[in-house]
Amino acid sequence: MYKTCPKCGYQQPPDDPVAAQECAVCGLVYNKWLKSLVAEYIEPNVAPVNTQKLPLGERITRFLIPPHPHIGRMEFIFCAAIFTVFLFWGSNFILLDFHSNEIGQSFLHNVNLVFHEAGHFIFIPAGRFMTILGGSLFQVLVPLFICAAFLVANKDGFGASIGLWWTGQSMMDLSPYIADATVMRLPLLGGGTGADRPGMHDWNNILRQLGWLAQDEKVATIVHFAGAAVMLLSFIWGAIMLRVYYRTLFS
C-alpha cells in the first residue's frame, strides 16, 4: 500500500481499503503504474519500440497520438469535461455569422488582440507590409506554437488539440476585420473606425497593397471557413486522444 501517491503526492488515509488500489485524488491505479514502469523487466521478450524503424505513416501516427500510460481516472474525467466544453463552445463559434462580428464579443477576442498588437512590433524588422500583416499573423501563430509545444515537449496530444482549437478560433476571429476592409466600420483600438483614421485599418492596407481590396468578402469567407475546418480537426483529434486514454485506463 502506498502511503503517498507517487504521482500527485496525496497522503492516503490509512483505514481506506480503496487507497491500496488507487489514489483517491488523481485516480492513479498503482498496479498499472508499476507494470508500466517495469514492463521491459518483467516481460524481457517485449523490447521498447524503436520508432525510427517504423514506417513513416506509423511514426507520424505515434507522434500525433502519443500514448499516456500513467493517466489516472480523475485526469481522464477532467480531459473529457474540457473536451465537452470546447466542443460546444467551438460549435457556437463556427455557426456565428462573421459579418455581424459576434465573434468579436467573446472574451477570447481580447486575448487574441494582445498577441495581435504584439505582432506588429515583432515584425517591424521585416518591413512595413509585414509589420501590418504581422499582427494578424502572430495572433494565429501563438496558439499554433502552443499546440506544437504540447505535442513536441510534453508529448500531450490532447493538450495539442486544444492549442489547435484556439488556432482555428483565432483565424475565425480575424474574418470580421478582413470583411471590414472596404467599409471600415468596425471600431479600432484607441477609438474611432478605419474610416475615421485613414491608413490605420490593417486589412484595408494589406488587401489594397495586394490588389485584392474588392475581394475582401471572399478573403474573409475563406479565412472563416479555414478556421472552422481547423477547429473541426481539433474536435476529431481530441476525441481520438480521449479514446486512447479510455482504452489505457479501462483495458
mmCIF file of C-alpha atoms in Angstrom:
data_model
loop_
_atom_site.group_PDB
_atom_site.id
_atom_site.type_symbol
_atom_site.label_atom_id
_atom_site.label_comp_id
_atom_site.label_asym_id
_atom_site.label_seq_id
_atom_site.Cartn_x
_atom_site.Cartn_y
_atom_site.Cartn_z
ATOM 1 C CA MET A 1 0.000 0.000 0.000
ATOM 2 C CA TYR A 2 1.244 3.460 -0.891
ATOM 3 C CA LYS A 3 1.018 5.952 1.943
ATOM 4 C CA THR A 4 1.790 8.744 -0.514
ATOM 5 C CA CYS A 5 0.647 8.742 -4.152
ATOM 6 C CA PRO A 6 3.789 8.607 -6.353
ATOM 7 C CA LYS A 7 2.131 10.861 -8.946
ATOM 8 C CA CYS A 8 0.369 13.676 -7.097
ATOM 9 C CA GLY A 9 1.775 13.295 -3.561
ATOM 10 C CA TYR A 10 -1.627 12.828 -1.884
ATOM 11 C CA GLN A 11 -1.400 11.327 1.621
ATOM 12 C CA GLN A 12 -3.593 8.230 1.608
ATOM 13 C CA PRO A 13 -5.893 7.603 4.636
ATOM 14 C CA PRO A 14 -4.602 4.502 6.490
ATOM 15 C CA ASP A 15 -8.062 2.945 7.019
ATOM 16 C CA ASP A 16 -9.345 3.249 3.447
ATOM 17 C CA PRO A 17 -9.247 -0.133 1.631
ATOM 18 C CA VAL A 18 -9.632 1.553 -1.764
ATOM 19 C CA ALA A 19 -6.434 3.518 -1.115
ATOM 20 C CA ALA A 20 -4.463 0.300 -1.501
ATOM 21 C CA GLN A 21 -5.533 0.109 -5.164
ATOM 22 C CA GLU A 22 -5.654 3.660 -6.493
ATOM 23 C CA CYS A 23 -5.187 7.294 -5.489
ATOM 24 C CA ALA A 24 -8.381 8.995 -4.307
ATOM 25 C CA VAL A 25 -7.313 12.320 -5.852
ATOM 26 C CA CYS A 26 -5.700 11.708 -9.259
ATOM 27 C CA GLY A 27 -7.069 8.179 -9.793
ATOM 28 C CA LEU A 28 -3.666 6.596 -10.451
ATOM 29 C CA VAL A 29 -4.036 2.795 -10.402
ATOM 30 C CA TYR A 30 -0.906 1.570 -8.635
ATOM 31 C CA ASN A 31 -0.853 -1.863 -10.221
ATOM 32 C CA LYS A 32 -0.972 -0.491 -13.774
ATOM 33 C CA TRP A 33 1.530 2.229 -12.930
ATOM 34 C CA LEU A 34 4.055 -0.280 -11.565
ATOM 35 C CA LYS A 35 3.595 -2.574 -14.553
ATOM 36 C CA SER A 36 4.273 0.289 -16.967
ATOM 37 C CA LEU A 37 7.488 1.135 -15.116
ATOM 38 C CA VAL A 38 8.922 -2.371 -15.089
ATOM 39 C CA ALA A 39 7.341 -3.800 -18.237
ATOM 40 C CA GLU A 40 10.657 -4.313 -20.007
ATOM 41 C CA TYR A 41 11.995 -6.260 -16.983
ATOM 42 C CA ILE A 42 9.005 -8.461 -16.174
ATOM 43 C CA GLU A 43 8.456 -9.104 -19.897
ATOM 44 C CA PRO A 44 12.002 -9.480 -21.253
ATOM 45 C CA ASN A 45 10.754 -10.517 -24.692
ATOM 46 C CA VAL A 46 8.955 -7.189 -25.165
ATOM 47 C CA ALA A 47 11.530 -4.600 -26.189
ATOM 48 C CA PRO A 48 10.831 -0.871 -26.285
ATOM 49 C CA VAL A 49 9.576 0.216 -29.688
ATOM 50 C CA ASN A 50 12.226 1.877 -31.832
ATOM 51 C CA THR A 51 10.105 4.403 -33.691
ATOM 52 C CA GLN A 52 12.922 5.152 -36.141
ATOM 53 C CA LYS A 53 12.454 1.659 -37.639
ATOM 54 C CA LEU A 54 8.709 2.050 -38.075
ATOM 55 C CA PRO A 55 7.107 3.057 -41.409
ATOM 56 C CA LEU A 56 6.704 6.799 -41.859
ATOM 57 C CA GLY A 57 2.924 6.646 -41.522
ATOM 58 C CA GLU A 58 3.116 4.838 -38.192
ATOM 59 C CA ARG A 59 5.773 7.248 -36.894
ATOM 60 C CA ILE A 60 3.505 10.173 -37.741
ATOM 61 C CA THR A 61 0.575 8.454 -36.027
ATOM 62 C CA ARG A 62 2.618 7.838 -32.858
ATOM 63 C CA PHE A 63 3.785 11.459 -32.926
ATOM 64 C CA LEU A 64 0.275 12.917 -33.286
ATOM 65 C CA ILE A 65 -1.406 10.392 -30.979
ATOM 66 C CA PRO A 66 1.133 9.759 -28.207
ATOM 67 C CA PRO A 67 0.200 7.206 -25.514
ATOM 68 C CA HIS A 68 -0.319 8.199 -21.887
ATOM 69 C CA PRO A 69 0.286 5.015 -19.863
ATOM 70 C CA HIS A 70 0.129 6.796 -16.475
ATOM 71 C CA ILE A 71 -3.231 8.510 -16.911
ATOM 72 C CA GLY A 72 -5.476 8.408 -13.828
ATOM 73 C CA ARG A 73 -9.243 8.307 -13.559
ATOM 74 C CA MET A 74 -9.615 11.920 -12.426
ATOM 75 C CA GLU A 75 -7.321 13.175 -15.174
ATOM 76 C CA PHE A 76 -9.401 11.339 -17.758
ATOM 77 C CA ILE A 77 -12.639 12.810 -16.359
ATOM 78 C CA PHE A 78 -11.082 16.278 -16.414
ATOM 79 C CA CYS A 79 -9.993 15.868 -20.057
ATOM 80 C CA ALA A 80 -13.469 14.633 -21.022
ATOM 81 C CA ALA A 81 -15.074 17.659 -19.323
ATOM 82 C CA ILE A 82 -12.670 20.058 -21.055
ATOM 83 C CA PHE A 83 -13.396 18.426 -24.403
ATOM 84 C CA THR A 84 -17.151 18.793 -23.888
ATOM 85 C CA VAL A 85 -16.833 22.497 -23.056
ATOM 86 C CA PHE A 86 -14.619 23.242 -26.050
ATOM 87 C CA LEU A 87 -16.816 21.154 -28.349
ATOM 88 C CA PHE A 88 -19.954 23.187 -27.596
ATOM 89 C CA TRP A 89 -18.082 26.489 -27.364
ATOM 90 C CA GLY A 90 -16.329 25.889 -30.673
ATOM 91 C CA SER A 91 -19.527 24.777 -32.399
ATOM 92 C CA ASN A 92 -21.058 28.098 -31.415
ATOM 93 C CA PHE A 93 -18.115 29.987 -32.964
ATOM 94 C CA ILE A 94 -18.437 28.015 -36.199
ATOM 95 C CA LEU A 95 -22.137 28.837 -36.513
ATOM 96 C CA LEU A 96 -21.690 32.577 -35.939
ATOM 97 C CA ASP A 97 -22.051 34.931 -38.915
ATOM 98 C CA PHE A 98 -18.738 36.777 -39.196
ATOM 99 C CA HIS A 99 -20.464 39.733 -40.868
ATOM 100 C CA SER A 100 -22.108 40.603 -37.535
ATOM 101 C CA ASN A 101 -18.788 40.485 -35.640
ATOM 102 C CA GLU A 102 -20.461 38.404 -32.906
ATOM 103 C CA ILE A 103 -17.207 36.512 -32.510
ATOM 104 C CA GLY A 104 -15.597 39.821 -31.563
ATOM 105 C CA GLN A 105 -17.818 39.950 -28.453
ATOM 106 C CA SER A 106 -16.113 36.887 -26.952
ATOM 107 C CA PHE A 107 -13.525 37.484 -24.229
ATOM 108 C CA LEU A 108 -11.128 35.463 -26.400
ATOM 109 C CA HIS A 109 -11.113 38.377 -28.831
ATOM 110 C CA ASN A 110 -9.369 40.485 -26.191
ATOM 111 C CA VAL A 111 -6.859 37.694 -25.597
ATOM 112 C CA ASN A 112 -6.171 37.468 -29.331
ATOM 113 C CA LEU A 113 -5.888 41.248 -29.509
ATOM 114 C CA VAL A 114 -2.923 41.258 -27.109
ATOM 115 C CA PHE A 115 -0.942 38.988 -29.424
ATOM 116 C CA HIS A 116 -2.222 40.861 -32.477
ATOM 117 C CA GLU A 117 -0.768 44.142 -31.265
ATOM 118 C CA ALA A 118 2.459 42.437 -30.149
ATOM 119 C CA GLY A 119 2.843 41.009 -33.635
ATOM 120 C CA HIS A 120 3.027 44.483 -35.169
ATOM 121 C CA PHE A 121 6.104 45.268 -33.093
ATOM 122 C CA ILE A 122 7.742 41.868 -33.547
ATOM 123 C CA PHE A 123 7.578 42.087 -37.351
ATOM 124 C CA ILE A 124 8.878 45.672 -37.623
ATOM 125 C CA PRO A 125 12.329 44.483 -38.828
ATOM 126 C CA ALA A 126 10.634 42.681 -41.754
ATOM 127 C CA GLY A 127 9.383 45.907 -43.339
ATOM 128 C CA ARG A 128 6.150 47.883 -43.463
ATOM 129 C CA PHE A 129 3.970 45.279 -45.166
ATOM 130 C CA MET A 130 4.983 42.527 -42.733
ATOM 131 C CA THR A 131 4.592 44.944 -39.805
ATOM 132 C CA ILE A 132 0.954 45.410 -40.786
ATOM 133 C CA LEU A 133 0.348 41.741 -41.590
ATOM 134 C CA GLY A 134 2.361 40.642 -38.540
ATOM 135 C CA GLY A 135 -0.459 41.498 -36.145
ATOM 136 C CA SER A 136 -2.886 39.039 -37.723
ATOM 137 C CA LEU A 137 -0.118 36.525 -38.417
ATOM 138 C CA PHE A 138 1.202 36.481 -34.857
ATOM 139 C CA GLN A 139 -2.340 36.198 -33.483
ATOM 140 C CA VAL A 140 -2.626 32.844 -35.297
ATOM 141 C CA LEU A 141 0.973 31.708 -34.730
ATOM 142 C CA VAL A 142 0.833 31.966 -30.915
ATOM 143 C CA PRO A 143 -1.808 29.230 -30.403
ATOM 144 C CA LEU A 144 -0.100 27.185 -33.131
ATOM 145 C CA PHE A 145 3.178 27.417 -31.170
ATOM 146 C CA ILE A 146 1.303 26.294 -28.053
ATOM 147 C CA CYS A 147 -0.091 23.333 -29.986
ATOM 148 C CA ALA A 148 3.431 22.381 -31.092
ATOM 149 C CA ALA A 149 4.820 22.812 -27.565
ATOM 150 C CA PHE A 150 2.261 20.419 -26.092
ATOM 151 C CA LEU A 151 2.962 17.887 -28.801
ATOM 152 C CA VAL A 152 6.777 18.072 -29.017
ATOM 153 C CA ALA A 153 7.837 18.977 -25.482
ATOM 154 C CA ASN A 154 5.093 17.298 -23.443
ATOM 155 C CA LYS A 155 4.000 14.550 -25.864
ATOM 156 C CA ASP A 156 0.465 15.580 -24.940
ATOM 157 C CA GLY A 157 -1.857 15.033 -27.877
ATOM 158 C CA PHE A 158 -4.938 16.194 -26.009
ATOM 159 C CA GLY A 159 -3.327 19.489 -24.938
ATOM 160 C CA ALA A 160 -2.136 19.968 -28.518
ATOM 161 C CA SER A 161 -5.710 19.533 -29.774
ATOM 162 C CA ILE A 162 -6.812 22.416 -27.536
ATOM 163 C CA GLY A 163 -3.987 24.531 -28.977
ATOM 164 C CA LEU A 164 -5.249 23.676 -32.470
ATOM 165 C CA TRP A 165 -8.783 24.622 -31.353
ATOM 166 C CA TRP A 166 -7.511 28.059 -30.359
ATOM 167 C CA THR A 167 -5.704 28.382 -33.710
ATOM 168 C CA GLY A 168 -8.966 27.848 -35.554
ATOM 169 C CA GLN A 169 -10.796 30.257 -33.280
ATOM 170 C CA SER A 170 -8.143 32.910 -33.820
ATOM 171 C CA MET A 171 -8.472 32.548 -37.590
ATOM 172 C CA MET A 172 -12.243 32.980 -37.390
ATOM 173 C CA ASP A 173 -11.689 35.964 -35.096
ATOM 174 C CA LEU A 174 -9.888 37.721 -37.982
ATOM 175 C CA SER A 175 -12.646 37.261 -40.547
ATOM 176 C CA PRO A 176 -14.862 40.223 -39.438
ATOM 177 C CA TYR A 177 -11.801 42.515 -39.585
ATOM 178 C CA ILE A 178 -10.966 41.295 -43.111
ATOM 179 C CA ALA A 179 -14.575 41.730 -44.301
ATOM 180 C CA ASP A 180 -14.479 45.296 -42.949
ATOM 181 C CA ALA A 181 -11.535 46.261 -45.179
ATOM 182 C CA THR A 182 -13.616 48.291 -47.640
ATOM 183 C CA VAL A 183 -16.375 49.800 -45.486
ATOM 184 C CA MET A 184 -14.129 50.240 -42.378
ATOM 185 C CA ARG A 185 -16.959 50.473 -39.837
ATOM 186 C CA LEU A 186 -15.502 48.393 -37.017
ATOM 187 C CA PRO A 187 -14.031 50.278 -34.061
ATOM 188 C CA LEU A 188 -10.246 50.246 -33.865
ATOM 189 C CA LEU A 189 -8.068 50.028 -30.798
ATOM 190 C CA GLY A 190 -7.666 53.546 -29.449
ATOM 191 C CA GLY A 191 -11.077 54.763 -30.659
ATOM 192 C CA GLY A 192 -12.678 55.606 -33.964
ATOM 193 C CA THR A 193 -13.122 53.438 -37.033
ATOM 194 C CA GLY A 194 -10.885 52.832 -40.020
ATOM 195 C CA ALA A 195 -12.887 55.450 -41.918
ATOM 196 C CA ASP A 196 -12.152 57.981 -39.145
ATOM 197 C CA ARG A 197 -8.432 57.146 -39.109
ATOM 198 C CA PRO A 198 -7.115 56.725 -42.670
ATOM 199 C CA GLY A 199 -4.207 54.331 -43.004
ATOM 200 C CA MET A 200 -4.840 52.602 -39.657
ATOM 201 C CA HIS A 201 -7.007 49.687 -40.797
ATOM 202 C CA ASP A 202 -4.687 46.673 -41.157
ATOM 203 C CA TRP A 203 -6.668 44.745 -43.712
ATOM 204 C CA ASN A 204 -7.529 47.780 -45.809
ATOM 205 C CA ASN A 205 -3.784 48.344 -46.135
ATOM 206 C CA ILE A 206 -2.966 44.665 -46.736
ATOM 207 C CA LEU A 207 -5.619 43.984 -49.378
ATOM 208 C CA ARG A 208 -5.068 47.329 -51.109
ATOM 209 C CA GLN A 209 -1.337 46.578 -51.478
ATOM 210 C CA LEU A 210 -2.150 43.113 -52.832
ATOM 211 C CA GLY A 211 -4.772 44.492 -55.208
ATOM 212 C CA TRP A 212 -7.474 42.422 -53.518
ATOM 213 C CA LEU A 213 -9.483 45.135 -51.773
ATOM 214 C CA ALA A 214 -12.596 44.415 -53.843
ATOM 215 C CA GLN A 215 -12.325 40.767 -52.758
ATOM 216 C CA ASP A 216 -12.426 41.435 -49.007
ATOM 217 C CA GLU A 217 -15.639 39.445 -48.518
ATOM 218 C CA LYS A 218 -14.230 36.427 -50.349
ATOM 219 C CA VAL A 219 -10.963 36.537 -48.403
ATOM 220 C CA ALA A 220 -12.889 36.835 -45.126
ATOM 221 C CA THR A 221 -15.096 33.877 -46.066
ATOM 222 C CA ILE A 222 -12.061 31.724 -46.922
ATOM 223 C CA VAL A 223 -10.350 32.600 -43.637
ATOM 224 C CA HIS A 224 -13.527 31.935 -41.639
ATOM 225 C CA PHE A 225 -14.146 28.505 -43.164
ATOM 226 C CA ALA A 226 -10.452 27.601 -42.947
ATOM 227 C CA GLY A 227 -10.586 28.426 -39.233
ATOM 228 C CA ALA A 228 -13.752 26.358 -38.861
ATOM 229 C CA ALA A 229 -12.044 23.421 -40.616
ATOM 230 C CA VAL A 230 -9.061 23.687 -38.268
ATOM 231 C CA MET A 231 -11.421 23.686 -35.289
ATOM 232 C CA LEU A 232 -13.253 20.612 -36.598
ATOM 233 C CA LEU A 233 -9.887 18.845 -36.907
ATOM 234 C CA SER A 234 -9.205 19.732 -33.271
ATOM 235 C CA PHE A 235 -12.512 18.073 -32.281
ATOM 236 C CA ILE A 236 -11.534 14.879 -34.102
ATOM 237 C CA TRP A 237 -8.043 14.921 -32.622
ATOM 238 C CA GLY A 238 -9.328 15.477 -29.087
ATOM 239 C CA ALA A 239 -11.901 12.687 -29.441
ATOM 240 C CA ILE A 240 -9.220 10.267 -30.661
ATOM 241 C CA MET A 241 -6.993 11.135 -27.699
ATOM 242 C CA LEU A 242 -9.872 10.567 -25.274
ATOM 243 C CA ARG A 243 -10.471 7.152 -26.835
ATOM 244 C CA VAL A 244 -6.784 6.299 -26.384
ATOM 245 C CA TYR A 245 -6.905 7.426 -22.741
ATOM 246 C CA TYR A 246 -10.106 5.454 -22.107
ATOM 247 C CA ARG A 247 -8.638 2.260 -23.508
ATOM 248 C CA THR A 248 -5.459 2.764 -21.470
ATOM 249 C CA LEU A 249 -7.391 3.349 -18.268
ATOM 250 C CA PHE A 250 -10.043 0.654 -18.571
ATOM 251 C CA SER A 251 -8.415 -2.066 -20.624
#
